[in-house]
CSV table of C-alpha atoms and ligand atoms in Angstrom, one decimal:
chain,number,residue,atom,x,y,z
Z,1,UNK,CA,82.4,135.5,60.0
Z,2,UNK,CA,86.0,137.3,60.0
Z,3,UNK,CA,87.7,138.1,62.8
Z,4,UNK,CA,87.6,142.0,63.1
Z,5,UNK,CA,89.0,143.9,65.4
Z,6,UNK,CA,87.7,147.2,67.2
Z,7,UNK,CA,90.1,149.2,64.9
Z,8,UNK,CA,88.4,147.4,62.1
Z,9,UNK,CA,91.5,145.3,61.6
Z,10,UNK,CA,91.2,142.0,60.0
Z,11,UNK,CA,93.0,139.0,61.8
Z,12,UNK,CA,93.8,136.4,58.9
Z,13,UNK,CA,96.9,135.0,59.9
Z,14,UNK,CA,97.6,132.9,62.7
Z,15,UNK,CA,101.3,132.1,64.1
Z,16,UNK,CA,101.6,129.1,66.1
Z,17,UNK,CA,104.3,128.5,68.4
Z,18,UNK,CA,104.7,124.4,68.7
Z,19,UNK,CA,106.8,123.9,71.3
Z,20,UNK,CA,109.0,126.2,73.5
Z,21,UNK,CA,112.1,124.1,73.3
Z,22,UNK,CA,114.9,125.1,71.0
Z,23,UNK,CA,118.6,123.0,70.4
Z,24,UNK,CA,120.4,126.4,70.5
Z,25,UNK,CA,120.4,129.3,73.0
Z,26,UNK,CA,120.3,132.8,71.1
Z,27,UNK,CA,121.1,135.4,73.6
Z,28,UNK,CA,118.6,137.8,72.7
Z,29,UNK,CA,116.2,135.0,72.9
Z,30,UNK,CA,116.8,132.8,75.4
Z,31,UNK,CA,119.2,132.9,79.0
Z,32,UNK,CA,122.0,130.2,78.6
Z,33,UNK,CA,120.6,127.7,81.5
Z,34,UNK,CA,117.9,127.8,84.4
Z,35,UNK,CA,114.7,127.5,81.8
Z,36,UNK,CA,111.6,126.8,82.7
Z,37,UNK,CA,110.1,124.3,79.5
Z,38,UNK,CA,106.7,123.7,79.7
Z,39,UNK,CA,105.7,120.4,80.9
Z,40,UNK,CA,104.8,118.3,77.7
Z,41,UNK,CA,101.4,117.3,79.1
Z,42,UNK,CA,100.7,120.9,79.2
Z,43,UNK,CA,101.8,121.7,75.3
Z,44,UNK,CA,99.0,121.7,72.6
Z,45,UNK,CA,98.3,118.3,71.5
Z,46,UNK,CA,99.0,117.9,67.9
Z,47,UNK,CA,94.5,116.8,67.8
Z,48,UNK,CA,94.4,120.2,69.8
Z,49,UNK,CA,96.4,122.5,67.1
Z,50,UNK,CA,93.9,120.9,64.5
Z,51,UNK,CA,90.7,121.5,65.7
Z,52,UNK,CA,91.8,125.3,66.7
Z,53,UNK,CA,93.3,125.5,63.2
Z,54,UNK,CA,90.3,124.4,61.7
Z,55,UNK,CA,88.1,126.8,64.3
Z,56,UNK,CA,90.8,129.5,63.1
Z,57,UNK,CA,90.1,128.9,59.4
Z,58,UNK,CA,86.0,128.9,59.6
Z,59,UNK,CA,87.1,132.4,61.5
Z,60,UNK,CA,88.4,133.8,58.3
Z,61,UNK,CA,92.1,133.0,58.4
Z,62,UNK,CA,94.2,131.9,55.5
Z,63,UNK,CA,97.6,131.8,56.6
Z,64,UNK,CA,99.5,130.2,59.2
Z,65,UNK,CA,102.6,130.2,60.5
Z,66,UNK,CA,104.7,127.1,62.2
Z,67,UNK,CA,107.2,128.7,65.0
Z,68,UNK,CA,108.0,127.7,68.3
Z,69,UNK,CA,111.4,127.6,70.3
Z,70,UNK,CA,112.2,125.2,67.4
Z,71,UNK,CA,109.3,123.8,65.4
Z,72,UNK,CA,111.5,120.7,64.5
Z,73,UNK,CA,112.9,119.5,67.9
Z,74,UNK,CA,109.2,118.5,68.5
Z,75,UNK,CA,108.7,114.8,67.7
Z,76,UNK,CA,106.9,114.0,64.3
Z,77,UNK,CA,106.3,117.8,63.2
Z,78,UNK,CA,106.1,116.7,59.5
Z,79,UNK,CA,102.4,114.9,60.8
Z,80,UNK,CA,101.4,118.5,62.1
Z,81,UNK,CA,102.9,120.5,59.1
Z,82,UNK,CA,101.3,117.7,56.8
Z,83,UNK,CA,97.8,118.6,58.3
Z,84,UNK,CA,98.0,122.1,58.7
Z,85,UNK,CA,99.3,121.9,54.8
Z,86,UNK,CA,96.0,120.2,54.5
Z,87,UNK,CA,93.9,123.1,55.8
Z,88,UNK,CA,95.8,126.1,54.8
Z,89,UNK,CA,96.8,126.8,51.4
Z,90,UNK,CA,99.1,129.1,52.6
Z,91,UNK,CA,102.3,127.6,55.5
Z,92,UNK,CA,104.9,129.5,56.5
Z,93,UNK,CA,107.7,128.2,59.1
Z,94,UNK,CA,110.1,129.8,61.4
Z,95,UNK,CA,112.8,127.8,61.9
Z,96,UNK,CA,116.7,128.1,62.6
Z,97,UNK,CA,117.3,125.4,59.6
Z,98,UNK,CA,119.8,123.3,62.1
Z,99,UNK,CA,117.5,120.2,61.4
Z,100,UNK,CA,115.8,120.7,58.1
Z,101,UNK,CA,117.8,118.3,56.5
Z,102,UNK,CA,115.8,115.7,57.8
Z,103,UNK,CA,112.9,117.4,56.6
Z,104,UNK,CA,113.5,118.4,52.7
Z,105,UNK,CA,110.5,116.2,51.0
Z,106,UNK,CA,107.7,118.0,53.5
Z,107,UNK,CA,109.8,121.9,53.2
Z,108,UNK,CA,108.6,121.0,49.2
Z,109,UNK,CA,105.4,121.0,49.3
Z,110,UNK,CA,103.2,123.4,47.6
Z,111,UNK,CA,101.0,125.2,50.1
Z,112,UNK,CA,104.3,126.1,51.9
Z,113,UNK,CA,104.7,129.0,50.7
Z,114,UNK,CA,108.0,130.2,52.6
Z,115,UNK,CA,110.9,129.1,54.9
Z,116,UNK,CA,111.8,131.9,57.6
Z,117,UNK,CA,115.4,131.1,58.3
Z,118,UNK,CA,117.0,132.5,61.2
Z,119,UNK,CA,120.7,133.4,60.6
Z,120,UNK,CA,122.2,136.4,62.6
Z,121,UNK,CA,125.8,136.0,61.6
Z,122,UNK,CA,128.1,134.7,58.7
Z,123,UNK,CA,131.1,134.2,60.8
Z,124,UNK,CA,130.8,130.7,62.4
Z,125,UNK,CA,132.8,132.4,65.6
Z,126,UNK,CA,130.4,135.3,66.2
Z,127,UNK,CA,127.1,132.4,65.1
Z,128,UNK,CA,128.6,130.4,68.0
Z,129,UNK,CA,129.0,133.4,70.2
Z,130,UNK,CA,125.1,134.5,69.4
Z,131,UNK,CA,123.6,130.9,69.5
Z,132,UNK,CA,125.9,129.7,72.2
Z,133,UNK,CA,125.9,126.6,69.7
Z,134,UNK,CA,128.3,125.1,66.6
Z,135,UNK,CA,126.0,124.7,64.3
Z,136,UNK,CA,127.0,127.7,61.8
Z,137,UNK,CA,128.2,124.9,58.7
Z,138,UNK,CA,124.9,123.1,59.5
Z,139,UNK,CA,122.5,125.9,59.2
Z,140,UNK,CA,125.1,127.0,56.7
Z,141,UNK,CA,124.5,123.9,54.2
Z,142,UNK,CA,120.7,123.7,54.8
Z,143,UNK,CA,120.2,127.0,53.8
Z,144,UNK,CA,122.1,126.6,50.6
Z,145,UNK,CA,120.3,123.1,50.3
Z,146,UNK,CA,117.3,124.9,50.8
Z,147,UNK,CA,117.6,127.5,48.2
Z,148,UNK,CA,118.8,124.8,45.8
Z,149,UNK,CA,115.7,122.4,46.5
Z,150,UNK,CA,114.0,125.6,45.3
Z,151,UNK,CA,112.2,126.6,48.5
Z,152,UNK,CA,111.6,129.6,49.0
Z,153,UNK,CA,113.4,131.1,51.9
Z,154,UNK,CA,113.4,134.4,53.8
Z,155,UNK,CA,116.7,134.9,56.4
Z,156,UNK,CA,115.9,136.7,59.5
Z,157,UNK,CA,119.0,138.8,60.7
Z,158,UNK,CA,118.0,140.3,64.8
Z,159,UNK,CA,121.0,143.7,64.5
Z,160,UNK,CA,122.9,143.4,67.7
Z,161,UNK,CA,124.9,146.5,68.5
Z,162,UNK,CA,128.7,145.6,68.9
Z,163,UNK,CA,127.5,141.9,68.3
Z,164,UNK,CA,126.8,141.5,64.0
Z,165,UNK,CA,126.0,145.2,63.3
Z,166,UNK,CA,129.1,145.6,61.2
Z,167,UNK,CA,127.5,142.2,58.9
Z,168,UNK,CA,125.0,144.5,57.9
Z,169,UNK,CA,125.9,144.8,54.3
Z,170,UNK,CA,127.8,141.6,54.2
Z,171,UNK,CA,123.9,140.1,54.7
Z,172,UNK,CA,122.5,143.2,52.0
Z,173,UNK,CA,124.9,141.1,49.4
Z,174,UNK,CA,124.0,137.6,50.4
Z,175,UNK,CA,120.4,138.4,50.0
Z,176,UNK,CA,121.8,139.6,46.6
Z,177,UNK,CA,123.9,137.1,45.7
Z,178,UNK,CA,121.5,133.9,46.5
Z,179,UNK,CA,118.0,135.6,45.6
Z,180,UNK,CA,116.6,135.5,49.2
Z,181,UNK,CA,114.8,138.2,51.2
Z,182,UNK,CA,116.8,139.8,54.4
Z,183,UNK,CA,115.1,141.1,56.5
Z,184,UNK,CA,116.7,142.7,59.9
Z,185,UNK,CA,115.3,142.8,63.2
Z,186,UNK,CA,115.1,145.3,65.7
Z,187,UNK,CA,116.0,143.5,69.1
Z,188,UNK,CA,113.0,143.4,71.7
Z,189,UNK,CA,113.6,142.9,74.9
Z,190,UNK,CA,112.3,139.4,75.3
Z,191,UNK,CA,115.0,137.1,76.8
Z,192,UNK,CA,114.4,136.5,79.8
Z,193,UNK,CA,117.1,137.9,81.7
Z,194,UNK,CA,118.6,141.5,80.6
Z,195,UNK,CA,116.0,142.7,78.3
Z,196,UNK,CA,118.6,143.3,75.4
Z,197,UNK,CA,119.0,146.8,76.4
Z,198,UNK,CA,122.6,147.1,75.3
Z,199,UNK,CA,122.0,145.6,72.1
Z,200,UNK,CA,119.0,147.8,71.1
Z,201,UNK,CA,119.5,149.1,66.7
Z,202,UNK,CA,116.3,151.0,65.9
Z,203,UNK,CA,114.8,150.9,62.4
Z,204,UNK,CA,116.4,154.1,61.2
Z,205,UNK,CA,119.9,153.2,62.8
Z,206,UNK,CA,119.5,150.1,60.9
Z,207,UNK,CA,118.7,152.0,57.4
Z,208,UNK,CA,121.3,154.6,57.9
Z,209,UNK,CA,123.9,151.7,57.6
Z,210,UNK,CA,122.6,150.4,54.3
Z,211,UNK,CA,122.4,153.5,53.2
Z,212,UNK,CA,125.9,154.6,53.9
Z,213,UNK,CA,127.1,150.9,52.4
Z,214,UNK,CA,125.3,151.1,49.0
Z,215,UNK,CA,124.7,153.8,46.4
Z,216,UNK,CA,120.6,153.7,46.2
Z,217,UNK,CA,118.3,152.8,48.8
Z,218,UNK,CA,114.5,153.1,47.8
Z,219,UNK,CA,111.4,152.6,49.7
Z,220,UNK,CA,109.3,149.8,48.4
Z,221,UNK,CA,105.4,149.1,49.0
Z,222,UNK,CA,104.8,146.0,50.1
Z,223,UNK,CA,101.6,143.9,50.7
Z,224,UNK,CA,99.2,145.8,53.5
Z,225,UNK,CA,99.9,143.8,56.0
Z,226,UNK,CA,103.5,143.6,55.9
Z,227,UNK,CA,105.4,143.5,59.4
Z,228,UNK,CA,108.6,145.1,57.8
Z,229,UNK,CA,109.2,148.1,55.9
Z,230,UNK,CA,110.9,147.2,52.6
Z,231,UNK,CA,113.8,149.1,50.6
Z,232,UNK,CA,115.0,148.1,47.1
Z,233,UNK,CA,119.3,147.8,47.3
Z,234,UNK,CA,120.7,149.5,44.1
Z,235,UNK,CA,117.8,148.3,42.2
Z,236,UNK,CA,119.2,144.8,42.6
Z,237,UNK,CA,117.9,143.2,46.1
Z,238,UNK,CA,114.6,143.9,48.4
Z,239,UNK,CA,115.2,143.8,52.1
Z,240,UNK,CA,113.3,144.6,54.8
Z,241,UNK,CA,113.6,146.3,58.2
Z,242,UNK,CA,111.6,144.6,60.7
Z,243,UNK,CA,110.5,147.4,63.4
Z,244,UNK,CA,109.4,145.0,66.3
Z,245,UNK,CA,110.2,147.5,68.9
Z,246,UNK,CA,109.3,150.7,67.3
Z,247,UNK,CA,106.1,149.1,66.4
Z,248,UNK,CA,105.4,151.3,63.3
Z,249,UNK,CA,103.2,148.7,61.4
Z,250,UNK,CA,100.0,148.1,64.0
Z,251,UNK,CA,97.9,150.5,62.3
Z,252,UNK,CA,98.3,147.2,60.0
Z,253,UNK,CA,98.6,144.1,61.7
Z,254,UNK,CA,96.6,140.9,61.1
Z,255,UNK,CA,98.6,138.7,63.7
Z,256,UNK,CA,97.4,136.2,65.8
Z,257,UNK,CA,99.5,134.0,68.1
Z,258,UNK,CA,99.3,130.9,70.1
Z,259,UNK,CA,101.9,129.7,72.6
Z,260,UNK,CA,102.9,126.0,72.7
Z,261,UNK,CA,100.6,125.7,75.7
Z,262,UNK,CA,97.9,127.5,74.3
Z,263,UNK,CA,97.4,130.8,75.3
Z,264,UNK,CA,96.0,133.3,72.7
Z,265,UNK,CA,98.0,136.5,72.1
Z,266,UNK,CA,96.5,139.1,69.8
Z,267,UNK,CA,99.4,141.3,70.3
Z,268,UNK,CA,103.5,140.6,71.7
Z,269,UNK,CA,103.7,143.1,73.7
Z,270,UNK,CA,100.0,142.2,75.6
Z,271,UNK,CA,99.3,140.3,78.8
Z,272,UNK,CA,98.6,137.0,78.1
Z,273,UNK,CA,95.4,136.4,77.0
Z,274,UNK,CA,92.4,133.7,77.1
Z,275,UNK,CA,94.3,130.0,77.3
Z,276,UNK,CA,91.8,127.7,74.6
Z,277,UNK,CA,94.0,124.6,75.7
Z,278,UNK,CA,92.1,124.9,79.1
Z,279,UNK,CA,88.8,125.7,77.2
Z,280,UNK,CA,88.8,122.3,75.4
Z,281,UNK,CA,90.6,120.1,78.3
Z,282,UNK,CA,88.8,121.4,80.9
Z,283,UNK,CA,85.6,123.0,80.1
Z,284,UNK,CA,85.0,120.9,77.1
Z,285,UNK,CA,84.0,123.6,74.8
Z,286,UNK,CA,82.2,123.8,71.3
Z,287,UNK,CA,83.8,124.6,68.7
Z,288,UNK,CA,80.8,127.3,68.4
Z,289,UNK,CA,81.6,128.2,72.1
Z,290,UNK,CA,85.6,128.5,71.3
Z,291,UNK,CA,84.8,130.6,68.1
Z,292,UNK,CA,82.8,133.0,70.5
Z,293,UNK,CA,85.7,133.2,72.8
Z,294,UNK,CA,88.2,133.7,69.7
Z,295,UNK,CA,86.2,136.7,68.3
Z,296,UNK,CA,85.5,138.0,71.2
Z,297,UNK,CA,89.1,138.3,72.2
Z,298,UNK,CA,90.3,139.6,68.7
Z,299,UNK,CA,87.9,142.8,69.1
Z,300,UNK,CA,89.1,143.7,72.6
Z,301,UNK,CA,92.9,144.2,70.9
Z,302,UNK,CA,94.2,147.6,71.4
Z,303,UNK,CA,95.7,150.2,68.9
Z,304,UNK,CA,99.1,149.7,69.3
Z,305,UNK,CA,101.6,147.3,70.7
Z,306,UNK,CA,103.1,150.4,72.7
Z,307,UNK,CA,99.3,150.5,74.6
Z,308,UNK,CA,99.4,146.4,75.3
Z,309,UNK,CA,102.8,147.4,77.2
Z,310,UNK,CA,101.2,150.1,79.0
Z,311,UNK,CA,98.6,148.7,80.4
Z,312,UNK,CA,100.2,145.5,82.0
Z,313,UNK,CA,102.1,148.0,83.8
Z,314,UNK,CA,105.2,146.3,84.0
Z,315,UNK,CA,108.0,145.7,81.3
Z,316,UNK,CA,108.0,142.6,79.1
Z,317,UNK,CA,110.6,140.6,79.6
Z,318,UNK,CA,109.3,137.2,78.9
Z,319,UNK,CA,111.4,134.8,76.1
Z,320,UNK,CA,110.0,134.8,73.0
Z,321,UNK,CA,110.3,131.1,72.8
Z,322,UNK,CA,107.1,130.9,74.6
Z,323,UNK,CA,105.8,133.3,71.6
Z,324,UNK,CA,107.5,132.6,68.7
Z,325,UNK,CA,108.6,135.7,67.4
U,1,SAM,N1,113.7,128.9,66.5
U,1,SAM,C1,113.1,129.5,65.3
U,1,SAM,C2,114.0,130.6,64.8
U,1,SAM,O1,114.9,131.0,65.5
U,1,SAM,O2,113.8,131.1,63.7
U,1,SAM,C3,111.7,130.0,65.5
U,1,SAM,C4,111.4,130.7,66.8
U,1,SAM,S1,112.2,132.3,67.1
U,1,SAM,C5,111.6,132.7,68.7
U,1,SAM,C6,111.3,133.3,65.9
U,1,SAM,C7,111.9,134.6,65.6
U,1,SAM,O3,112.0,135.4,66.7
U,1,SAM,C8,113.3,134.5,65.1
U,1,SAM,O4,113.5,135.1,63.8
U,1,SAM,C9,114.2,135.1,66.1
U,1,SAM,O5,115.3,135.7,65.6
U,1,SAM,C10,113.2,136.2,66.7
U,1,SAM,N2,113.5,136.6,68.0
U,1,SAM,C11,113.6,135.9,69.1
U,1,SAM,N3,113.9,136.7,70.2
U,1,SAM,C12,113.9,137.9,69.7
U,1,SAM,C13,114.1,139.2,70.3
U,1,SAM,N4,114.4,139.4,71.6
U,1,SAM,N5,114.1,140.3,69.5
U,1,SAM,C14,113.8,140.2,68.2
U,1,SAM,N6,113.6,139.0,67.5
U,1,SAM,C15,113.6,137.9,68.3
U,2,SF4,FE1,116.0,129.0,69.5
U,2,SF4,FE2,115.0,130.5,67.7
U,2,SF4,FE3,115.2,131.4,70.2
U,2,SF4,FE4,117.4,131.1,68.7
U,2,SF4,S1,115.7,132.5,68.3
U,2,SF4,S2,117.1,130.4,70.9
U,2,SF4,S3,116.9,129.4,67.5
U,2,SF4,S4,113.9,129.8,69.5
């Protein structure tokens, strides 16, 4: 039976954050030192994403989603991406592409179906200023490597104000120029330590500077359950806008997410919900049991993200490492 939610929407894809450690330190993401990691005893065994991935599946969803902190700074993710390939035609990762080079052979395979690159600058001085890390020529090459291994990739650009607004339509012609989707973020306050608030670039502040930079800017329809708003570039290049703090697109959402240590989130903005690592290690639950607990959770999710962040009555603040974007 699907999973359906009181709104009568349809959760069928599932985003799974594998681990909440990451080799760089985005400011918008993460505070520079003092982090709390989760214990690796308490993380999802690699046995425990399968089964829920399989319980997942049987519950109607077809499409998953590998994120983390960094999904390859866990040991042996191509064994966990390798299975999940196994059950899901359809794998998608999130990844800041620092390490994929180690990873080329699996990124090829055919159920996965896109690479979600992170990249928020194209100056190596303000990457390093973002990340608080060197690795712009890495992530650099691999992206490049990436699109020339024929992989389909997708770069994720979170708009800073002051920070890598002005790269706007620098990133509008890379898209271009190398085929690949752009898609800018609005900044959510999820890092731990300032909540972003001086950084904040809503959706239409975003679109007013593409369309002051470029001569035609048309809205596009994308698939229903999109969770950006897409605009064609001078007929040449699709981007998209990426409302996260708006929060335009839950009329539509079909999200699911798990934290590294197992918590289920039907929303980002809600309290954190039922924890399944506990209801297998602990309470040594059915699959039948956990599907009951699964469905029963996805109906309960409210209207809008803005209602999830109303009623925890305090602001979220969390980083999204533990999430996963
Ligand atoms: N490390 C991988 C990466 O950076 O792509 C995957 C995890 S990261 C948490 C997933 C996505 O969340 C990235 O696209 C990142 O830019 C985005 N993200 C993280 N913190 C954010 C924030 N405060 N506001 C908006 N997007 C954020
Ligand atoms: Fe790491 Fe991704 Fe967060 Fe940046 S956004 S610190 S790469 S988890």
């Amino acid at each position: 039976m699907a999973l359906v939610d009181q709104f009568e929407r349809k959760a069928d894809y599932l985003r799974i954050a594998v681990t909440d450690r990451c080799n760089l330190r985005c400011r918008y993401c993460m505070p520079a030192h003092g982090i709390d990691f989760v214990n690796r005893k308490e993380l999802l065994s690699y046995d425990e994403i399968v089964r829920l991935a399989n319980i997942f599946k049987d519950s109607g969803v077809n499409k998953v989603r590998v994120t983390g902190g960094e999904p390859f700074v866990r040991r042996d993710m191509d064994v966990l991406i390798q299975s999940l390939c196994e059950i899901f035609q359809s794998v998608h990762i999130t990844t800041n592409a620092s390490l994929i080079h180690e990873h080329m052979p699996l990124l090829k395979h055919p159920h996965i179906q896109s690479l979600n690159i992170s990249l928020d600058s194209l100056c190596a001085k303000t990457f390093a200023n973002i990340t608080r890390r060197d690795e712009f020529e890495m992530v650099h090459r691999n992206i490049l490597k990436a699109l020339n291994e024929g992989i389909t990739v997708k770069l994720n650009m979170v708009v800073m104000k002051g920070v890598n607004d002005h790269e706007i339509p620098a990133f509008v012609n890379f898209g271009r120029t190398h085929g690949t989707e752009v898609r800018f973020i609005e900044a959510m306050p999820f890092n731990e330590y300032d909540g972003n608030k001086d950084l904040f670039l809503s959706h239409d502040a975003i679109l007013k500077r593409i369309t002051s930079a470029f001569t035609t800017v048309e809205p596009r329809v994308d698939s229903l359950n999109s969770s950006s708003l897409k605009y064609e570039v001078d007929g040449l290049t699709r981007i998209g806008i990426i409302p996260a703090y708006t929060r335009s697109l839950c009329g539509t959402c079909n999200r699911i997410r798990l934290t590294s240590k197992g918590d289920m989130l039907t929303c980002l903005y809600a309290k954190v919900g039922v924890n399944l690592r506990d209801k297998m290690r602990l309470e040594n639950l059915s699959d039948e049991a956990l599907k009951e607990i699964i469905h029963a959770a996805v109906w309960k999710k409210r209207k809008s993200g803005l209602e999830e962040e109303e009623l925890r009555h305090e602001t979220v603040f969390q980083s999204m490492t533990s999430i996963g974007g």
